[in-house]
């Protein structure tokens, strides 16, 4: 019996789909059986982020309308074995799915997977309510910008009204250097304003562009940066206590010199 | 220490004035959210008014029908404005609490 988690944000372009792909991949790395559902009907993208776009035969709408069994629509990621994708329909009407139907599907998948991770479309219309219909936990993704945080606040309110009271926050595309210079909101500013628990902070990372180009989630590569942040988030989702990444800058030349001669 | 500072100043890149857009972002966001949140819930306002009336009843009798509680928005802030016409103050309110 697994768990159904929705990844949502309100505003588009803050990294919901990238987050879903990376969390899913990292969870499957730790041996969990994971299915990712793309609910962005008409604007699907989770397939390309995962590099599975060439293998789609059936999609979410086919499953909902009874065109195929859900197992026929699932694409197994051969690289990880335990990771599956249920792609969204690209050409069909986005109102062809109703929240009750999504809920039923999520419940069915939950029987066979450890984690059902639902990638929510931007906005707060039908697609949003479809995506959260079956969810038991919610992750809200934002960037440290006024517009994104504002929309996140709205979404947190809507999640609460829908009974998802314990949403967790991911702050994406954080730039430590700008924050240090006082030109970006700090992590604590965002948490303070939104008043929900933090699940993780993902630094802005050029490697994300490369990994999206290749269709290989960033967590696949070892090393510091966004990939490491997502690996930690996946461990927290599984209940482990993991420290936040340290974004302090390495001391520069003068910092080191000061330390050596003992004036700092 | 002083010598060090002047030495460091000589070699360090000129410090940029902090532009402080972080504080601006934070403050603008706070205000915008007060507005956003204020527009959502007439249900919450009703509940708040009810609870205020209940609290007030420990101390005084007020005209519930004529009582009003609402949020007023100005450009700089959102404030709670409430009017409770008093009919009678309780003489021994401390006893009424317990």
Short mmCIF file of C-alpha atoms in Angstrom, two decimals:
data_model
loop_
_atom_site.label_atom_id
_atom_site.label_comp_id
_atom_site.label_asym_id
_atom_site.label_seq_id
_atom_site.Cartn_x
_atom_site.Cartn_y
_atom_site.Cartn_z
CA UNK A 1 0.00 0.00 0.00
CA UNK A 2 1.69 3.16 -1.16
CA UNK A 3 1.33 6.86 -0.78
CA UNK A 4 -0.08 9.43 -3.18
CA UNK A 5 1.85 12.71 -3.38
CA UNK A 6 0.94 15.68 -5.55
CA UNK A 7 3.57 18.17 -6.72
CA UNK A 8 2.01 21.57 -7.32
CA UNK A 9 2.88 25.28 -7.44
CA UNK A 10 0.25 27.57 -8.90
CA UNK A 11 2.68 29.48 -11.05
CA UNK A 12 4.15 27.84 -14.12
CA UNK A 13 7.84 27.53 -14.83
CA UNK A 14 9.02 27.16 -11.25
CA UNK A 15 10.14 23.57 -11.73
CA UNK A 16 7.23 21.30 -10.85
CA UNK A 17 7.92 18.79 -13.60
CA UNK A 18 11.68 18.79 -13.04
CA UNK A 19 11.01 18.29 -9.34
CA UNK A 20 8.59 15.42 -9.99
CA UNK A 21 11.05 13.69 -12.33
CA UNK A 22 13.96 14.03 -9.92
CA UNK A 23 12.08 13.03 -6.80
CA UNK A 24 10.64 10.03 -8.61
CA UNK A 25 14.02 8.95 -9.93
CA UNK A 26 15.68 9.39 -6.55
CA UNK A 27 12.91 7.41 -4.80
CA UNK A 28 13.31 4.59 -7.28
CA UNK A 29 17.07 4.66 -6.67
CA UNK A 30 16.41 3.91 -3.03
CA UNK A 31 14.51 0.81 -4.04
CA UNK A 32 10.96 2.17 -4.00
CA UNK A 33 8.49 1.25 -6.69
CA UNK A 34 7.34 4.57 -8.10
CA UNK A 35 4.79 5.72 -10.66
CA UNK A 36 4.75 9.30 -11.91
CA UNK A 37 1.51 10.65 -13.37
CA UNK A 38 1.57 13.62 -15.72
CA UNK A 39 -1.79 15.38 -15.40
CA UNK A 40 -0.96 18.31 -17.64
CA UNK A 41 -3.30 17.31 -20.45
CA UNK A 42 -2.48 19.14 -23.68
CA UNK A 43 0.91 20.33 -22.43
CA UNK A 44 2.65 17.17 -21.33
CA UNK A 45 6.35 17.40 -20.51
CA UNK A 46 7.25 14.88 -17.88
CA UNK A 47 7.91 12.37 -20.68
CA UNK A 48 10.63 14.50 -22.27
CA UNK A 49 12.23 15.40 -18.95
CA UNK A 50 12.54 11.68 -18.26
CA UNK A 51 13.61 10.91 -21.85
CA UNK A 52 10.68 8.56 -22.41
CA UNK A 53 8.83 10.51 -25.11
CA UNK A 54 9.45 7.91 -27.81
CA UNK A 55 7.78 5.11 -25.96
CA UNK A 56 4.29 6.50 -25.43
CA UNK A 57 1.48 4.37 -26.81
CA UNK A 58 -1.46 5.02 -24.48
CA UNK A 59 -2.00 7.93 -22.11
CA UNK A 60 -3.93 9.02 -19.04
CA UNK A 61 -7.08 9.86 -20.98
CA UNK A 62 -7.04 6.43 -22.66
CA UNK A 63 -6.98 4.87 -19.21
CA UNK A 64 -9.73 7.09 -17.81
CA UNK A 65 -12.02 6.54 -20.79
CA UNK A 66 -11.46 2.80 -20.70
CA UNK A 67 -9.56 2.72 -23.98
CA UNK A 68 -6.90 0.57 -22.35
CA UNK A 69 -5.98 -0.94 -19.01
CA UNK A 70 -3.74 1.21 -16.82
CA UNK A 71 -0.86 -1.23 -17.14
CA UNK A 72 -0.84 -0.72 -20.90
CA UNK A 73 -0.32 3.01 -20.48
CA UNK A 74 2.52 2.70 -17.99
CA UNK A 75 6.01 3.17 -19.40
CA UNK A 76 8.73 1.43 -17.49
CA UNK A 77 11.98 3.37 -17.26
CA UNK A 78 14.49 0.73 -18.27
CA UNK A 79 17.36 2.56 -16.60
CA UNK A 80 15.88 2.19 -13.13
CA UNK A 81 13.44 -0.69 -13.40
CA UNK A 82 11.31 0.53 -10.53
CA UNK A 83 10.20 3.79 -12.11
CA UNK A 84 7.06 4.07 -14.24
CA UNK A 85 5.44 6.96 -16.10
CA UNK A 86 1.79 7.47 -16.88
CA UNK A 87 1.93 10.14 -19.61
CA UNK A 88 -0.69 12.83 -20.12
CA UNK A 89 -2.65 13.06 -23.35
CA UNK A 90 -1.27 15.67 -25.69
CA UNK A 91 -4.13 16.17 -28.14
CA UNK A 92 -7.26 15.60 -26.09
CA UNK A 93 -9.42 18.07 -24.25
CA UNK A 94 -8.17 18.82 -20.78
CA UNK A 95 -11.69 18.57 -19.42
CA UNK A 96 -11.92 14.93 -20.42
CA UNK A 97 -10.80 13.88 -16.94
CA UNK A 98 -12.85 14.42 -13.78
CA UNK A 99 -11.48 14.54 -10.21
CA UNK A 100 -13.45 11.43 -9.15
CA UNK A 101 -11.91 9.46 -12.00
CA UNK A 102 -8.40 10.60 -11.09
CA UNK A 103 -9.00 9.69 -7.49
CA UNK A 104 -10.12 6.20 -8.43
CA UNK A 105 -7.06 5.71 -10.65
CA UNK A 106 -4.67 6.91 -7.93
CA UNK A 107 -6.26 4.53 -5.43
CA UNK A 108 -5.84 1.67 -7.87
CA UNK A 109 -2.17 2.50 -8.52
CA UNK A 110 -1.51 2.86 -4.83
CA UNK A 111 -2.19 -0.85 -4.38
CA UNK A 112 0.80 -1.74 -6.56
CA UNK A 113 3.29 1.06 -5.91
CA UNK A 114 5.16 2.51 -2.95
CA UNK A 115 4.79 6.05 -4.26
CA UNK A 116 2.33 7.58 -6.68
CA UNK A 117 3.68 11.03 -7.55
CA UNK A 118 1.29 13.32 -9.42
CA UNK A 119 2.67 16.20 -11.48
CA UNK A 120 0.11 18.99 -11.37
CA UNK A 121 -0.40 21.50 -14.22
CA UNK A 122 0.08 25.21 -13.57
CA UNK A 123 -3.00 27.18 -12.64
CA UNK A 124 -5.91 26.50 -10.33
CA UNK A 125 -8.52 25.24 -12.77
CA UNK A 126 -9.82 21.74 -13.45
CA UNK A 127 -6.35 20.28 -13.99
CA UNK A 128 -5.34 21.34 -10.50
CA UNK A 129 -8.38 19.71 -8.92
CA UNK A 130 -7.79 16.56 -10.98
CA UNK A 131 -4.20 16.37 -9.78
CA UNK A 132 -4.96 16.82 -6.09
CA UNK A 133 -8.10 14.64 -6.09
CA UNK A 134 -6.43 11.48 -4.83
CA UNK A 135 -3.48 13.03 -3.02
CA UNK A 136 -2.66 12.28 0.60
CA UNK A 137 0.37 14.55 0.77
CA UNK A 138 1.16 17.72 -1.13
CA UNK A 139 4.44 19.30 -2.12
CA UNK A 140 4.37 22.96 -3.12
CA UNK A 141 7.22 24.16 -5.32
CA UNK A 142 8.15 27.83 -5.45
CA UNK A 143 11.09 30.00 -6.37
CA UNK A 144 12.21 32.84 -4.10
CA UNK A 145 10.38 35.42 -6.20
CA UNK A 146 7.41 37.60 -5.34
CA UNK A 147 5.13 36.22 -8.07
CA UNK A 148 5.90 32.55 -7.41
CA UNK A 149 5.53 32.86 -3.63
CA UNK A 150 2.26 34.71 -4.02
CA UNK A 151 0.82 31.94 -6.20
CA UNK A 152 2.19 29.32 -3.81
CA UNK A 153 0.28 31.01 -1.00
CA UNK A 154 -2.94 30.82 -2.99
CA UNK A 155 -2.36 27.15 -3.75
CA UNK A 156 -1.61 26.36 -0.11
CA UNK A 157 -4.97 27.93 0.76
CA UNK A 158 -6.77 25.86 -1.87
CA UNK A 159 -5.02 22.68 -0.72
CA UNK A 160 -6.14 23.37 2.84
CA UNK A 161 -9.72 23.89 1.72
CA UNK A 162 -9.51 20.56 -0.06
CA UNK A 163 -8.33 18.81 3.09
CA UNK A 164 -4.58 18.72 2.36
CA UNK A 165 -3.51 20.63 5.44
CA UNK A 166 0.08 19.56 5.80
CA UNK A 167 1.65 20.68 2.52
CA UNK A 168 5.46 20.80 2.40
CA UNK A 169 7.52 23.43 0.63
CA UNK A 170 10.37 23.12 -1.86
CA UNK A 171 12.22 26.32 -2.65
CA UNK A 172 13.64 25.87 -6.12
CA UNK A 173 16.26 27.82 -8.08
CA UNK A 174 17.69 29.41 -4.97
CA UNK A 175 20.79 31.54 -5.63
CA UNK A 176 22.93 31.68 -2.49
CA UNK A 177 25.18 34.41 -3.86
CA UNK A 178 22.30 36.77 -4.63
CA UNK A 179 20.73 36.09 -1.25
CA UNK A 180 24.05 36.86 0.43
CA UNK A 181 24.20 40.15 -1.40
CA UNK A 182 20.72 40.99 -0.19
CA UNK A 183 19.23 40.75 -3.65
CA UNK A 184 17.13 37.64 -3.23
CA UNK A 185 14.74 36.58 -0.53
CA UNK A 186 16.33 34.27 2.01
CA UNK A 187 14.96 30.82 2.73
CA UNK A 188 13.64 31.99 6.08
CA UNK A 189 11.79 34.90 4.46
CA UNK A 190 9.83 32.53 2.26
CA UNK A 191 9.07 30.06 5.07
CA UNK A 192 8.09 32.89 7.35
CA UNK A 193 5.64 34.29 4.80
CA UNK A 194 4.09 31.00 3.72
CA UNK A 195 4.14 29.44 7.19
CA UNK A 196 4.52 25.81 6.10
CA UNK A 197 7.23 23.21 6.68
CA UNK A 198 10.26 23.15 4.43
CA UNK A 199 10.98 19.95 2.54
CA UNK A 200 14.09 21.20 0.81
CA UNK A 201 15.99 23.92 -1.00
CA UNK A 202 17.25 23.33 -4.54
CA UNK A 203 19.98 25.64 -5.79
CA UNK A 204 19.88 27.16 -9.26
CA UNK A 205 22.03 24.83 -11.31
CA UNK A 206 23.07 24.90 -14.96
CA UNK A 207 23.26 21.13 -14.92
CA UNK A 208 19.45 21.07 -14.94
CA UNK A 209 19.49 22.52 -18.46
CA UNK A 210 21.91 19.82 -19.59
CA UNK A 211 19.95 17.05 -17.93
CA UNK A 212 16.72 18.29 -19.52
CA UNK A 213 18.46 18.40 -22.89
CA UNK A 214 19.50 14.80 -22.46
CA UNK A 215 16.34 13.49 -20.83
CA UNK A 216 18.31 12.30 -17.81
CA UNK A 217 17.15 13.58 -14.41
CA UNK A 218 19.88 15.43 -12.51
CA UNK A 219 19.84 12.99 -9.60
CA UNK A 220 21.41 10.39 -11.87
CA UNK A 221 24.70 12.18 -11.73
CA UNK A 222 26.73 12.27 -8.58
CA UNK A 223 27.96 15.58 -7.37
CA UNK A 224 26.87 18.73 -5.64
CA UNK A 225 24.06 20.98 -6.78
CA UNK A 226 20.42 20.44 -7.70
CA UNK A 227 20.87 16.68 -8.01
CA UNK A 228 22.13 16.36 -4.45
CA UNK A 229 19.31 18.61 -3.19
CA UNK A 230 16.72 16.34 -4.83
CA UNK A 231 18.37 13.21 -3.45
CA UNK A 232 18.07 14.69 0.04
CA UNK A 233 14.44 15.64 -0.57
CA UNK A 234 13.66 12.06 -1.61
CA UNK A 235 15.22 10.77 1.60
CA UNK A 236 13.13 13.21 3.64
CA UNK A 237 9.99 12.02 1.85
CA UNK A 238 10.84 8.52 3.07
CA UNK A 239 10.94 9.82 6.62
CA UNK A 240 14.67 10.23 7.08
CA UNK A 241 16.02 13.34 8.80
CA UNK A 242 18.56 14.94 6.48
CA UNK A 243 20.30 18.26 7.01
CA UNK A 244 19.77 21.08 4.52
CA UNK A 245 22.58 21.57 2.03
CA UNK A 246 25.10 24.12 3.09
CA UNK A 247 25.11 27.03 0.67
CA UNK A 248 27.89 29.00 2.36
CA UNK A 249 30.50 30.13 -0.11
CA UNK A 250 33.98 28.74 0.04
CA UNK A 251 36.22 31.37 1.61
CA UNK A 252 38.04 33.43 -0.99
CA UNK A 253 41.68 34.38 -0.98
CA UNK A 254 41.32 37.11 1.64
CA UNK A 255 39.14 34.92 3.82
CA UNK A 256 41.77 32.22 3.87
CA UNK A 257 44.58 34.70 4.46
CA UNK A 258 42.65 36.27 7.34
CA UNK A 259 42.18 32.85 8.87
CA UNK A 260 45.85 32.00 8.55
CA UNK A 261 47.06 35.15 10.23
CA UNK A 262 44.24 34.95 12.74
CA UNK A 263 42.31 38.17 12.30
CA UNK A 264 38.91 36.68 11.60
CA UNK B 1 43.36 45.46 13.04
CA UNK B 2 43.26 48.93 11.55
CA UNK B 3 46.32 48.22 9.51
CA UNK B 4 44.76 45.00 8.28
CA UNK B 5 41.57 46.79 7.25
CA UNK B 6 43.34 49.37 5.18
CA UNK B 7 45.48 46.63 3.69
CA UNK B 8 42.40 44.61 2.79
CA UNK B 9 40.66 47.66 1.39
CA UNK B 10 43.59 48.29 -0.87
CA UNK B 11 43.30 44.88 -2.49
CA UNK B 12 39.64 44.00 -2.16
CA UNK B 13 37.24 44.72 -5.00
CA UNK B 14 35.22 47.87 -4.35
CA UNK B 15 32.18 46.92 -2.29
CA UNK B 16 28.89 47.38 -4.01
CA UNK B 17 26.21 49.25 -2.11
CA UNK B 18 23.61 46.76 -0.97
CA UNK B 19 20.57 47.37 -3.13
CA UNK B 20 18.29 45.70 -0.63
CA UNK B 21 15.84 44.30 -3.15
CA UNK B 22 15.43 41.35 -0.78
CA UNK B 23 13.69 43.57 1.75
CA UNK B 24 11.56 45.09 -0.99
CA UNK B 25 10.50 41.68 -2.23
CA UNK B 26 9.63 40.58 1.28
CA UNK B 27 7.63 43.67 2.13
CA UNK B 28 5.73 43.81 -1.13
CA UNK B 29 4.92 40.13 -0.83
CA UNK B 30 3.66 40.52 2.72
CA UNK B 31 1.30 43.28 1.71
CA UNK B 32 0.07 41.55 -1.42
CA UNK B 33 -0.67 38.42 0.59
CA UNK B 34 -2.66 40.30 3.21
CA UNK B 35 -4.81 41.58 0.35
CA UNK B 36 -5.04 38.17 -1.33
CA UNK B 37 -5.94 36.39 1.84
CA UNK B 38 -8.42 39.08 2.86
CA UNK B 39 -10.46 38.64 -0.28
CA UNK B 40 -11.02 34.92 0.06
CA UNK B 41 -13.12 34.25 3.09
CA UNK B 42 -16.41 35.81 4.12
CA UNK B 43 -16.92 32.58 6.05
CA UNK B 44 -13.89 33.36 8.15
CA UNK B 45 -15.17 36.88 8.82
CA UNK B 46 -18.49 35.52 10.06
CA UNK B 47 -16.73 33.09 12.32
CA UNK B 48 -14.44 35.81 13.64
CA UNK B 49 -17.40 38.08 14.37
CA UNK B 50 -19.18 35.29 16.16
CA UNK B 51 -16.15 34.54 18.33
CA UNK B 52 -15.63 38.23 19.08
CA UNK B 53 -19.25 38.51 20.18
CA UNK B 54 -18.81 35.50 22.40
CA UNK B 55 -15.74 37.00 24.04
CA UNK B 56 -17.47 40.34 24.45
CA UNK B 57 -20.42 38.70 26.15
CA UNK B 58 -18.20 38.00 29.16
CA UNK B 59 -17.84 41.72 29.67
CA UNK B 60 -20.89 43.41 28.20
CA UNK B 61 -24.12 43.07 26.36
CA UNK B 62 -23.88 44.28 22.80
CA UNK B 63 -26.43 44.73 20.07
CA UNK B 64 -25.62 41.71 17.93
CA UNK B 65 -27.80 42.76 15.05
CA UNK B 66 -26.16 46.14 14.73
CA UNK B 67 -22.65 44.73 15.14
CA UNK B 68 -20.37 44.87 12.13
CA UNK B 69 -16.90 43.43 11.49
CA UNK B 70 -15.13 43.79 8.18
CA UNK B 71 -11.77 44.30 6.55
CA UNK B 72 -10.98 47.68 5.11
CA UNK B 73 -8.31 48.00 2.48
CA UNK B 74 -6.20 51.05 1.95
CA UNK B 75 -3.14 51.25 -0.23
CA UNK B 76 -0.75 50.70 2.63
CA UNK B 77 -2.57 48.20 4.82
CA UNK B 78 -5.59 46.08 5.44
CA UNK B 79 -7.31 46.66 8.76
CA UNK B 80 -10.02 44.99 10.74
CA UNK B 81 -12.80 47.43 11.55
CA UNK B 82 -15.46 46.34 13.99
CA UNK B 83 -18.33 48.16 15.63
CA UNK B 84 -20.19 46.70 18.60
CA UNK B 85 -22.87 48.99 20.08
CA UNK B 86 -22.95 48.39 23.84
CA UNK B 87 -26.29 47.88 25.50
CA UNK B 88 -25.08 47.21 29.00
CA UNK B 89 -21.76 46.63 30.74
CA UNK B 90 -21.61 43.70 33.11
CA UNK B 91 -21.01 44.74 36.71
CA UNK B 92 -19.12 41.65 37.87
CA UNK B 93 -17.56 40.37 34.71
CA UNK B 94 -14.90 38.35 36.53
CA UNK B 95 -17.57 36.04 37.92
CA UNK B 96 -19.10 35.61 34.52
CA UNK B 97 -15.88 34.38 32.99
CA UNK B 98 -15.63 31.40 35.29
#
